[in-house]
Amino acid sequence: QVQLVESGGGLVQPGGSLRLSCAASRSISTSNAMAWYRQAPGKQRGLVAIITRAGSTNYEDSVKGRFTISRDNAKNTVYLQMNSLKPEDTAVYYCYLRTPAYTYWGQGTQVTVSS
C-alpha cells in the first residue's frame, strides 16, 4: 500500500511558474512509472507527463517545452515543474504511481492560472 500526497498547487498568473510535488509513503525506486494527470472542468482526466523506472519521460503535446517531470528516489518524491503557464493549464493535477500489481492515485491538487 502506497499513499501519494500532492502539494504545490495554487493560483498563478499566466506566464508564471509552479512546481508540484508528489510524496510517496514508500520507496518509488521500483515503480514501473510515475506520472501526472490533470482534469479540467467538463473534461476527462488525461496524462500530462510520465517518467519510467529507467528515467525516460513523455509529455502531452500541449505541455512539451513548458513542463518537466522529475523524481528524487531518495526523497520518494516526483515533481512537475510547470513554466509559462496558460489559463488552459487550469485543472486538478493528480499524481499516479504504477507498480506491476497496483495503481495508486493521489487526491489531487488544484492549479488555477488566471490574471
Coordinates of C-alpha atoms in Angstrom, one line a residue:
Q1 CA 0.0 0.0 0.0
V2 CA 1.3 3.4 -1.0
Q3 CA 0.0 6.8 -0.2
L4 CA 0.6 9.7 -2.5
V5 CA 0.3 13.3 -1.3
E6 CA 0.4 16.1 -3.8
S7 CA 1.3 19.7 -2.9
G8 CA 2.3 22.9 -4.6
G9 CA -0.9 23.8 -6.4
G10 CA -2.5 27.2 -6.2
L11 CA -3.3 30.3 -8.1
V12 CA -0.7 31.7 -10.5
Q13 CA -0.8 34.4 -13.2
P14 CA -0.4 33.5 -16.9
G15 CA 3.2 33.1 -17.8
G16 CA 4.1 32.2 -14.2
S17 CA 5.6 29.0 -12.8
L18 CA 4.6 26.4 -10.3
R19 CA 6.2 23.2 -9.0
L20 CA 4.0 20.4 -7.9
S21 CA 5.3 17.7 -5.6
C22 CA 4.1 14.2 -5.0
A23 CA 5.4 12.5 -1.9
A24 CA 5.1 8.7 -1.7
S25 CA 4.9 6.9 1.6
R26 CA 7.2 4.2 0.4
S27 CA 10.1 3.8 -2.0
I28 CA 9.4 4.7 -5.6
S29 CA 12.6 3.2 -6.9
T30 CA 10.9 0.0 -8.0
S31 CA 7.8 1.6 -9.5
N32 CA 7.2 0.9 -13.2
A33 CA 6.2 4.5 -13.8
M34 CA 5.1 7.7 -12.1
A35 CA 3.0 10.3 -13.8
W36 CA 1.0 13.4 -13.5
Y37 CA -2.5 13.6 -14.8
R38 CA -4.9 16.5 -14.9
Q39 CA -8.6 17.0 -15.2
A40 CA -10.2 20.3 -16.2
P41 CA -13.8 21.1 -15.6
G42 CA -16.0 19.2 -18.0
K43 CA -13.2 17.2 -19.4
Q44 CA -11.7 13.7 -19.0
R45 CA -8.6 13.1 -16.9
G46 CA -5.6 13.0 -19.2
L47 CA -2.0 12.3 -19.0
V48 CA 0.3 15.3 -18.6
A49 CA 3.7 13.7 -18.1
I50 CA 5.2 10.3 -17.2
I51 CA 8.5 9.1 -16.0
T52 CA 9.5 5.4 -16.1
R53 CA 11.7 3.4 -13.8
A54 CA 14.6 3.9 -16.3
G55 CA 14.1 7.6 -16.3
S56 CA 12.6 8.1 -19.7
T57 CA 9.9 10.8 -20.0
N58 CA 7.0 11.6 -22.2
Y59 CA 4.7 14.6 -22.3
E60 CA 1.4 15.7 -23.6
D61 CA 1.9 17.8 -26.7
S62 CA 0.5 20.9 -25.2
V63 CA 3.0 21.0 -22.3
K64 CA 6.1 20.0 -24.2
G65 CA 8.8 22.5 -23.6
R66 CA 7.0 24.0 -20.6
F67 CA 6.6 21.2 -18.1
T68 CA 9.3 18.9 -16.7
I69 CA 8.7 15.8 -14.7
S70 CA 11.4 14.5 -12.5
R71 CA 11.9 12.4 -9.4
D72 CA 14.1 12.1 -6.4
N73 CA 14.2 8.5 -5.3
A74 CA 16.0 9.4 -2.1
K75 CA 13.0 11.6 -1.1
N76 CA 10.4 9.3 -2.6
T77 CA 9.1 12.3 -4.5
V78 CA 8.1 13.1 -8.0
Y79 CA 7.9 16.7 -9.2
L80 CA 6.2 18.5 -12.0
Q81 CA 7.9 21.8 -12.9
M82 CA 5.4 24.0 -14.8
N83 CA 6.6 27.1 -16.6
S84 CA 4.9 29.5 -18.9
L85 CA 1.6 28.6 -17.5
K86 CA -1.5 29.2 -19.5
P87 CA -5.2 29.5 -18.5
E88 CA -5.7 26.3 -20.3
D89 CA -3.5 24.5 -17.8
T90 CA -6.1 25.1 -15.1
A91 CA -7.1 21.8 -13.7
V92 CA -6.8 19.4 -10.8
Y93 CA -3.5 17.7 -11.1
Y94 CA -3.2 14.1 -9.9
C95 CA -0.1 12.1 -9.0
Y96 CA 0.0 8.5 -10.3
L97 CA 2.1 5.5 -9.4
R98 CA 2.2 2.3 -11.3
T99 CA 3.6 -0.9 -10.0
P100 CA 3.5 -4.4 -11.6
A101 CA 0.5 -5.2 -9.4
Y102 CA -1.2 -2.0 -8.4
T103 CA -2.1 1.5 -9.4
Y104 CA -2.2 4.4 -6.9
W105 CA -3.6 7.9 -7.2
G106 CA -3.1 11.0 -5.1
Q107 CA -6.1 13.1 -4.1
G108 CA -5.2 15.9 -6.5
T109 CA -4.1 19.5 -6.2
Q110 CA -5.8 22.4 -7.8
V111 CA -3.9 24.6 -10.2
T112 CA -5.5 27.8 -11.4
V113 CA -3.9 30.0 -14.0
S114 CA -5.7 33.3 -14.1
S115 CA -5.0 37.0 -14.2

